[in-house]
Short mmCIF file of C-alpha atoms in Angstrom, two decimals:
data_model
loop_
_atom_site.label_atom_id
_atom_site.label_comp_id
_atom_site.label_asym_id
_atom_site.label_seq_id
_atom_site.Cartn_x
_atom_site.Cartn_y
_atom_site.Cartn_z
CA MET A 7 -105.47 141.88 -21.11
CA LYS A 8 -106.05 137.88 -21.79
CA ILE A 9 -102.94 137.32 -19.55
CA LYS A 10 -104.25 139.29 -17.04
CA ARG A 11 -107.39 137.68 -17.00
CA ARG A 12 -105.99 134.23 -16.82
CA THR A 13 -103.71 135.25 -14.01
CA PHE A 14 -106.92 136.84 -12.15
CA THR A 15 -108.62 133.53 -12.64
CA ALA A 16 -105.71 131.51 -11.29
CA ALA A 17 -105.48 133.82 -8.39
CA LEU A 18 -108.94 133.30 -7.62
CA LEU A 19 -108.89 129.73 -7.71
CA ALA A 20 -105.93 129.79 -5.07
CA VAL A 21 -108.01 131.97 -2.82
CA LEU A 22 -110.92 129.58 -2.88
CA ALA A 23 -108.52 126.64 -2.34
CA LEU A 24 -107.05 128.33 0.72
CA LEU A 25 -110.67 129.11 1.96
CA SER A 26 -111.30 125.41 2.01
CA LEU A 27 -108.49 124.93 4.61
CA PHE A 28 -109.95 127.15 6.99
CA PRO A 29 -111.50 125.02 9.95
CA ALA A 30 -115.15 125.12 9.85
CA GLU A 31 -117.07 127.24 12.66
CA GLN A 32 -119.95 126.02 14.83
CA PRO A 33 -123.41 126.61 13.60
CA ALA A 34 -124.35 130.18 14.13
CA GLY A 35 -127.71 130.89 15.72
CA LEU A 36 -130.59 131.31 13.40
CA THR A 37 -130.90 134.72 12.24
CA GLY A 38 -133.28 136.60 9.83
CA THR A 39 -137.16 136.19 10.85
CA ALA A 40 -138.46 136.29 14.42
CA GLN A 41 -138.20 132.76 15.81
CA ALA A 42 -141.78 131.33 16.60
CA ILE A 43 -140.37 127.92 16.95
CA THR A 44 -137.13 127.08 18.60
CA GLN A 45 -135.50 123.39 19.46
CA SER A 46 -136.60 123.51 23.00
CA ASP A 47 -140.10 123.62 21.76
CA ILE A 48 -139.75 120.79 19.56
CA ASP A 49 -137.71 119.07 22.42
CA LYS A 50 -140.93 119.58 24.62
CA LEU A 51 -143.29 118.12 22.29
CA LYS A 52 -141.00 115.11 21.87
CA ASN A 53 -141.00 114.42 25.52
CA GLU A 54 -144.96 114.88 25.45
CA LYS A 55 -145.05 112.43 22.49
CA LYS A 56 -142.58 109.81 24.44
CA GLU A 57 -145.00 110.29 27.57
CA ALA A 58 -148.13 109.68 25.83
CA ALA A 59 -146.51 106.39 24.12
CA ASN A 60 -145.07 105.19 27.46
CA GLN A 61 -148.75 105.77 28.93
CA ARG A 62 -150.10 103.63 26.11
CA LYS A 63 -147.32 100.79 26.95
CA ASP A 64 -148.20 100.89 30.70
CA VAL A 65 -151.82 100.27 29.96
CA GLU A 66 -150.91 97.36 27.48
CA ASN A 67 -149.05 95.70 30.01
CA GLN A 68 -151.68 96.05 32.44
CA ILE A 69 -154.12 94.43 29.95
CA SER A 70 -151.73 91.58 29.33
CA LYS A 71 -151.91 90.73 33.02
CA LEU A 72 -155.69 90.67 33.29
CA LYS A 73 -157.50 87.27 34.38
CA ASN A 74 -159.60 85.50 31.54
CA ASP A 75 -162.92 86.06 33.58
CA ILE A 76 -166.06 88.41 33.28
CA ASN A 77 -164.53 90.89 35.79
CA GLY A 78 -161.13 90.76 34.06
CA ALA A 79 -163.08 91.33 30.78
CA ILE A 80 -165.00 94.45 32.12
CA GLU A 81 -161.52 95.79 33.65
CA LYS A 82 -160.03 95.03 30.18
CA ARG A 83 -162.59 97.25 28.44
CA THR A 84 -161.70 99.74 30.71
CA LYS A 85 -158.10 99.59 30.15
CA LEU A 86 -158.56 99.66 26.47
CA ASP A 87 -160.62 103.00 26.77
CA GLU A 88 -157.69 104.39 28.85
CA GLN A 89 -155.15 103.19 25.94
CA ILE A 90 -157.21 104.60 23.19
CA ALA A 91 -157.26 107.87 25.22
CA ALA A 92 -153.57 107.88 25.61
CA THR A 93 -153.04 106.78 22.01
CA GLU A 94 -155.25 110.01 21.07
CA ARG A 95 -152.97 112.07 23.14
CA GLU A 96 -150.02 110.74 21.20
CA ILE A 97 -151.32 111.55 18.09
CA ALA A 98 -152.24 114.86 19.15
CA SER A 99 -148.58 115.56 20.23
CA THR A 100 -147.17 113.83 17.24
CA GLU A 101 -149.21 116.00 14.89
CA ALA A 102 -147.94 119.08 16.95
CA LEU A 103 -144.35 118.19 16.62
CA ILE A 104 -144.71 117.52 12.78
CA ALA A 105 -146.26 120.85 12.56
CA SER A 106 -143.22 122.41 14.50
CA TYR A 107 -140.84 120.68 12.31
CA GLU A 108 -142.60 122.19 9.02
CA GLN A 109 -142.50 125.53 10.69
CA MET A 110 -138.80 125.30 11.59
CA LEU A 111 -137.94 123.82 8.21
CA ALA A 112 -139.66 126.76 6.57
CA GLN A 113 -137.87 129.26 8.62
CA ILE A 114 -134.54 127.79 7.86
CA ALA A 115 -135.35 127.59 4.31
CA GLU A 116 -135.92 131.37 4.39
CA GLU A 117 -132.79 132.15 6.17
CA LEU A 118 -130.88 130.26 3.73
CA VAL A 119 -131.95 132.15 0.98
CA GLN A 120 -131.10 135.29 2.77
CA ASN A 121 -127.54 133.89 3.64
CA GLN A 122 -127.08 132.61 -0.09
CA GLU A 123 -127.93 136.17 -1.36
CA GLU A 124 -125.65 137.83 1.05
CA GLU A 125 -122.94 135.26 0.15
CA ALA A 126 -123.51 136.24 -3.50
CA GLU A 127 -123.02 139.66 -3.04
CA GLN A 128 -119.98 139.41 -0.86
CA TYR A 129 -118.50 137.28 -3.53
CA ALA A 130 -119.34 139.51 -6.05
CA LEU A 131 -117.54 142.37 -4.03
CA PHE A 132 -114.36 140.31 -3.74
CA CYS A 133 -114.29 139.58 -7.46
CA GLU A 134 -114.62 143.14 -8.45
CA ARG A 135 -112.27 144.16 -6.01
CA ALA A 136 -109.61 141.61 -7.38
CA ARG A 137 -110.59 142.88 -10.94
CA VAL A 138 -109.99 146.32 -10.27
CA MET A 139 -106.67 145.61 -8.95
CA GLU A 140 -105.41 143.35 -11.83
CA GLU A 141 -106.43 145.87 -14.17
CA SER A 142 -104.87 148.57 -12.45
CA GLY A 143 -101.66 146.69 -12.14
CA THR A 144 -101.67 146.76 -8.46
CA THR A 145 -101.72 143.07 -7.93
CA SER A 146 -98.67 143.36 -5.81
CA TYR A 147 -98.46 145.43 -2.48
CA TRP A 148 -94.85 145.56 -2.50
CA SER A 149 -94.81 147.60 -5.84
CA VAL A 150 -96.72 150.18 -4.16
CA LEU A 151 -94.31 150.54 -1.31
CA PHE A 152 -91.24 150.72 -3.80
CA LYS A 153 -92.84 153.61 -5.63
CA ALA A 154 -92.21 155.83 -2.35
CA ASP A 155 -90.03 158.85 -2.97
CA SER A 156 -89.43 159.57 0.93
CA PHE A 157 -89.64 157.91 3.96
CA SER A 158 -92.67 159.86 4.77
CA ASP A 159 -94.08 158.87 1.62
CA LEU A 160 -93.47 155.39 2.43
CA LEU A 161 -95.26 155.43 5.79
CA SER A 162 -98.20 156.95 4.06
CA ARG A 163 -98.35 154.30 1.37
CA LEU A 164 -97.73 151.60 4.19
CA SER A 165 -100.65 152.84 6.03
CA ASP A 166 -102.95 152.85 2.53
CA VAL A 167 -101.62 149.30 1.92
CA GLN A 168 -102.34 148.10 5.21
CA GLU A 169 -105.97 149.60 5.37
CA VAL A 170 -106.67 147.77 1.81
CA MET A 171 -105.13 144.32 3.18
CA ASN A 172 -107.32 144.82 6.16
CA TYR A 173 -110.37 145.43 4.06
CA ASP A 174 -109.51 142.39 1.81
CA GLN A 175 -109.01 140.02 4.86
CA GLN A 176 -112.63 141.19 5.94
CA VAL A 177 -114.00 140.19 3.01
CA LEU A 178 -112.36 136.92 2.65
CA ASP A 179 -113.42 136.16 6.60
CA SER A 180 -117.25 137.16 5.79
CA LEU A 181 -117.17 135.15 2.86
CA ARG A 182 -115.69 131.91 4.89
CA ARG A 183 -118.14 132.55 7.87
CA LEU A 184 -121.05 132.93 5.53
CA ARG A 185 -120.11 129.54 4.02
CA SER A 186 -119.66 127.93 7.23
CA GLY A 187 -123.07 129.16 8.36
CA ILE A 188 -124.92 128.27 5.29
CA GLU A 189 -123.23 124.42 5.60
CA ALA A 190 -124.22 124.24 9.23
CA LYS A 191 -127.78 125.05 8.44
CA GLN A 192 -128.19 122.63 5.43
CA ASP A 193 -126.74 119.93 7.99
CA TYR A 194 -129.37 121.23 10.58
CA GLN A 195 -132.12 121.13 7.97
CA GLU A 196 -131.44 117.73 6.83
CA GLN A 197 -131.28 116.39 10.38
CA LEU A 198 -134.88 118.10 10.88
CA LYS A 199 -136.14 116.50 7.48
CA ALA A 200 -135.16 113.03 8.99
CA GLU A 201 -136.67 113.43 12.45
CA ALA A 202 -139.76 114.88 10.65
CA GLU A 203 -140.08 111.92 8.56
CA GLU A 204 -139.58 109.64 11.74
CA ALA A 205 -142.26 111.59 13.27
CA LYS A 206 -144.80 110.84 10.55
CA ALA A 207 -143.96 107.32 10.42
CA ASP A 208 -144.57 107.36 14.30
CA LEU A 209 -147.96 109.03 13.52
CA GLN A 210 -149.11 106.48 11.06
CA ALA A 211 -148.21 103.66 13.46
CA ALA A 212 -150.19 105.16 16.19
CA LYS A 213 -153.28 105.71 14.10
CA ALA A 214 -153.09 102.07 13.02
CA SER A 215 -152.84 101.17 16.70
CA LEU A 216 -155.66 103.39 17.54
CA ASP A 217 -157.80 101.65 14.81
CA ALA A 218 -156.96 98.40 16.08
CA LYS A 219 -157.46 99.40 19.88
CA ARG A 220 -161.05 100.57 19.19
CA LYS A 221 -161.54 97.33 17.00
CA GLU A 222 -160.37 95.36 20.02
CA ALA A 223 -162.76 97.31 22.49
CA ASN A 224 -165.86 96.32 20.08
CA ASP A 225 -164.66 92.89 19.74
CA LEU A 226 -164.37 92.46 23.42
CA VAL A 227 -168.20 93.18 23.67
CA VAL A 228 -168.94 91.14 20.95
CA GLN A 229 -167.06 88.01 22.27
CA LEU A 230 -168.90 88.53 25.97
CA GLN A 231 -172.20 88.33 24.14
CA ALA A 232 -171.58 84.56 23.49
CA ASP A 233 -171.38 83.89 27.27
CA MET A 234 -174.95 84.10 28.75
CA GLU A 235 -173.59 83.72 32.12
CA ALA A 236 -171.36 86.62 31.50
CA SER A 237 -174.03 88.46 30.11
CA GLU A 238 -176.18 87.97 33.34
CA GLU A 239 -173.18 89.07 35.48
CA LEU A 240 -172.61 92.21 33.28
CA LEU A 241 -176.21 93.33 33.16
CA LYS A 242 -176.46 93.24 37.25
CA GLN A 243 -173.35 94.94 37.24
CA LYS A 244 -174.59 97.60 34.78
CA GLU A 245 -177.95 97.91 36.91
CA ALA A 246 -175.91 98.11 39.91
CA ALA A 247 -173.71 100.90 38.37
CA GLU A 248 -176.63 102.73 36.98
CA ALA A 249 -178.21 102.83 40.50
CA GLU A 250 -175.12 103.93 42.12
CA ILE A 251 -174.87 106.82 39.57
CA GLN A 252 -178.35 107.71 39.94
CA SER A 253 -177.91 107.62 43.73
CA GLU A 254 -174.74 110.23 43.38
CA ILE A 255 -176.55 112.16 41.01
CA LYS A 256 -179.34 112.54 43.66
CA LYS A 257 -176.84 113.22 46.61
CA LYS A 258 -174.73 115.88 44.28
CA GLU A 259 -178.20 117.74 43.54
CA LYS A 260 -179.09 117.85 47.00
CA GLU A 261 -175.49 119.19 48.04
CA LEU A 262 -175.73 121.91 45.21
CA ALA A 263 -179.62 122.54 46.12
CA ASP A 264 -178.53 123.17 49.82
CA LYS A 265 -175.52 125.34 48.70
CA ILE A 266 -177.87 127.49 46.62
CA ALA A 267 -180.40 127.89 49.25
CA ALA A 268 -177.82 128.71 51.80
CA GLU A 269 -176.45 131.49 49.39
CA ARG A 270 -180.02 132.94 48.35
CA ALA A 271 -181.06 132.92 52.38
CA ALA A 272 -178.06 134.58 53.34
CA ALA A 273 -178.40 137.39 50.35
CA ALA A 274 -182.20 137.69 51.34
CA ALA A 275 -181.38 138.08 55.10
CA ALA A 276 -178.80 140.77 54.13
CA ALA A 277 -181.51 142.42 52.09
CA GLY A 278 -183.80 142.18 55.16
CA SER A 279 -186.48 140.01 53.29
CA GLN A 280 -187.41 136.20 53.22
CA ALA A 281 -185.70 133.84 51.04
CA VAL A 282 -187.71 132.76 48.02
CA ASP A 283 -188.21 129.36 46.89
CA TRP A 284 -186.39 128.35 43.73
CA THR A 285 -187.92 125.72 41.26
CA ALA A 286 -186.76 124.92 37.95
CA THR A 287 -188.68 125.61 34.68
CA THR A 288 -189.52 122.59 32.38
CA GLY A 289 -188.37 122.45 28.83
CA GLY A 290 -185.89 124.92 27.28
CA TYR A 291 -183.30 122.02 26.25
CA ILE A 292 -181.34 122.16 22.99
CA TRP A 293 -180.24 119.11 21.01
CA PRO A 294 -176.86 117.92 22.86
CA GLU A 295 -175.13 117.79 19.80
CA SER A 296 -175.44 118.99 16.05
CA ALA A 297 -174.07 116.18 13.71
CA SER A 298 -177.09 113.81 13.87
CA LYS A 299 -180.69 113.52 14.63
CA LYS A 300 -180.83 109.68 14.44
CA ILE A 301 -182.56 107.89 17.51
CA THR A 302 -181.01 104.20 17.67
CA SER A 303 -182.49 103.31 20.81
CA PRO A 304 -185.48 104.72 22.55
CA MET A 305 -186.12 104.67 26.28
CA GLY A 306 -187.87 101.67 27.92
CA SER A 307 -187.68 97.93 27.69
CA ARG A 308 -185.49 96.81 24.79
CA ASN A 309 -183.34 93.60 23.69
CA THR A 310 -179.92 95.16 22.30
CA GLY A 311 -178.10 91.83 22.39
CA ILE A 312 -175.12 93.37 24.17
CA PRO A 313 -174.24 91.85 27.27
CA GLY A 314 -174.33 94.31 30.10
CA ALA A 315 -176.49 96.63 28.24
CA SER A 316 -179.65 97.71 30.07
CA THR A 317 -182.76 95.97 28.91
CA ASN A 318 -184.83 98.87 30.66
CA HIS A 319 -183.19 101.84 28.87
CA LYS A 320 -183.03 105.08 31.01
CA GLY A 321 -182.71 107.47 28.27
CA VAL A 322 -182.13 107.43 24.31
CA ASP A 323 -179.12 106.79 21.98
CA ILE A 324 -178.15 109.16 19.51
CA GLY A 325 -176.43 107.52 16.81
CA GLY A 326 -174.41 108.76 13.37
CA VAL A 327 -171.98 110.65 15.54
CA GLY A 328 -168.75 108.89 15.27
CA THR A 329 -165.93 109.66 17.78
CA THR A 330 -165.33 113.35 17.13
CA THR A 331 -168.60 114.98 17.49
CA THR A 332 -168.82 117.79 20.16
CA VAL A 333 -171.29 117.31 22.95
CA VAL A 334 -172.79 120.41 24.31
CA ALA A 335 -174.92 121.25 27.31
CA ALA A 336 -178.60 120.93 26.39
CA LYS A 337 -179.32 123.61 29.22
CA ALA A 338 -177.41 126.00 31.32
CA GLY A 339 -176.37 124.44 34.84
CA THR A 340 -173.75 123.17 37.01
CA VAL A 341 -171.56 120.08 36.64
CA ILE A 342 -172.30 117.79 39.21
CA ILE A 343 -170.43 114.70 37.97
CA SER A 344 -167.65 114.33 35.63
CA LYS A 345 -166.05 110.91 35.69
CA TYR A 346 -165.49 107.36 34.07
CA SER A 347 -167.42 104.28 35.01
CA SER A 348 -167.07 100.73 33.68
CA SER A 349 -170.71 100.81 32.28
CA TYR A 350 -171.27 104.55 30.98
CA GLY A 351 -167.35 105.08 30.17
CA ASN A 352 -166.74 108.69 30.24
CA TYR A 353 -169.92 110.60 31.42
CA VAL A 354 -171.11 113.98 32.63
CA VAL A 355 -174.23 115.13 34.70
CA ILE A 356 -175.35 118.52 34.63
CA SER A 357 -177.82 120.11 37.20
CA HIS A 358 -180.17 122.51 35.89
CA GLY A 359 -182.11 123.17 39.17
CA PRO A 360 -183.62 120.91 42.03
CA GLY A 361 -184.92 117.53 40.40
CA ASN A 362 -183.76 118.68 36.94
CA THR A 363 -180.35 117.14 35.30
CA THR A 364 -179.34 116.06 31.95
CA LEU A 365 -176.92 112.83 31.67
CA TYR A 366 -174.36 112.52 28.61
CA ALA A 367 -172.45 108.90 28.48
CA HIS A 368 -170.04 106.69 26.49
CA MET A 369 -167.98 109.98 25.61
CA SER A 370 -164.49 109.46 24.37
CA SER A 371 -163.33 112.46 26.43
CA ARG A 372 -164.83 115.13 28.80
CA SER A 373 -163.85 118.67 28.80
CA VAL A 374 -165.78 119.96 31.85
CA SER A 375 -164.95 119.43 35.79
CA GLU A 376 -167.29 118.88 38.75
CA GLY A 377 -168.47 122.12 40.09
CA ALA A 378 -168.03 124.06 36.88
CA THR A 379 -170.93 126.34 35.63
CA VAL A 380 -171.71 125.85 31.86
CA SER A 381 -173.93 127.68 29.50
CA GLN A 382 -176.28 126.35 27.15
CA GLY A 383 -174.61 124.96 24.00
CA GLN A 384 -170.96 124.98 25.79
CA ALA A 385 -168.84 122.21 24.76
CA ILE A 386 -168.85 119.54 27.72
CA GLY A 387 -166.95 116.58 25.61
CA VAL A 388 -166.73 114.31 22.31
CA THR A 389 -168.77 111.50 21.51
CA GLY A 390 -167.12 108.04 21.45
CA ASN A 391 -167.56 104.44 22.50
CA THR A 392 -166.44 103.96 25.90
CA GLY A 393 -167.82 101.72 28.90
CA ILE A 394 -170.20 99.05 27.94
CA SER A 395 -170.88 100.01 24.35
CA ARG A 396 -170.70 98.79 20.74
CA GLY A 397 -170.16 101.56 18.30
CA ALA A 398 -169.85 105.30 18.79
CA HIS A 399 -172.93 106.98 20.04
CA LEU A 400 -174.26 109.26 22.75
CA HIS A 401 -176.42 108.09 25.80
CA TYR A 402 -178.65 110.86 26.71
CA GLU A 403 -180.99 111.06 29.69
CA ILE A 404 -183.34 113.85 31.33
CA THR A 405 -184.58 114.07 35.11
CA GLU A 406 -187.44 116.35 35.83
CA GLY A 407 -188.86 116.50 39.36
CA GLY A 408 -186.24 113.86 40.45
CA ALA A 409 -187.50 111.27 37.98
CA ARG A 410 -186.20 110.44 34.50
CA VAL A 411 -188.39 111.71 31.71
CA ASN A 412 -188.65 110.40 28.14
CA PRO A 413 -185.74 112.88 26.16
CA LEU A 414 -187.70 112.30 22.77
CA ASN A 415 -190.25 114.70 24.18
CA TYR A 416 -187.58 117.65 24.10
CA LEU A 417 -185.67 116.53 20.75
CA PRO A 418 -187.51 118.18 18.11
CA GLY A 419 -187.09 116.66 14.72
CA TYR A 420 -185.54 113.54 15.69
CA ILE A 421 -185.42 110.57 13.18
CA LYS A 422 -186.37 107.22 14.37
CA SER A 423 -183.77 104.65 13.50
CA TRP A 424 -184.64 101.63 15.70
#
């Protein structure tokens, strides 16, 4: 029996050596669990990340070409805001890419466990088959054939032998395919790990770049403060921009009021009655964000020391919000302006009826478009530091009857921080 076991072991080693000579097959498709993430998904995210990075580089090139004067400084601040936004998009797409890598790696790890279990089962089956043949003394197919006592018996034995040979070959082929597939998946797994690590390094670099650009944007405003002539020019431009914005607000309000009046008149005419005047109700506002109740600058005269910042504040500044706080509509209404300006940065104006508007400025991003109908408390953007601003905050204005009113009258529980 010991001789037979040594023979079996030698035969098994010989078979394994032969298996190593077979050429490896191409990686089989990922099997097992349903594919939530595919390589095309990862490729798409890679392209989005690359596009965002290219946008950031384009803005960097534009910044380097700006002239060193007041107009160039204002334009540079605008470009920095664009670059910050592009970097934030790059970070978001990179984080999504990393998440996809991690999900794909988890899927492959699960499939490898299944494949390795299947390989172990097939290998055990092959070993048991070889052991039975050895112990039964049928290690040679020829010895089976030589025992035939007639030609018909020979044919019958030959058929049985062929069936056994085919079965044994299928087991060997299955083992070879499983091993090839496992090795291919392991190689792919290592490739994905390397790409994931590269993406993580890119993410850290993008975050560092974002911090640097935010600091550069703030430092630019500080630099302009030292130049009084530049400050005066900035103030003129800021006030002109504010006047232009206020003019546009009135224009958009009139367009919206005319549209609503026409719609109501048509509805009234269809109903056989006269149109009814629509007047806005006062009050009914909620806080435009929920992270802070600190008012860092009130409405009216002030001296901020920030070049270009208005000395006659048209609204209030809400501080303590950072660059990730959600800004919401203080009342339901229609968005009449959603754009970027060099003074207010990203800002949104909502009409709540004739002569009644709210304005939200210096946001890092906007999530509503002009013409959109918003409900009270609906997200319209994220606080930030765009435009002529030093430090993240939300500039907030209210008009009633077409004139600006003090927002503090509608901000219960505010904390005085000026």
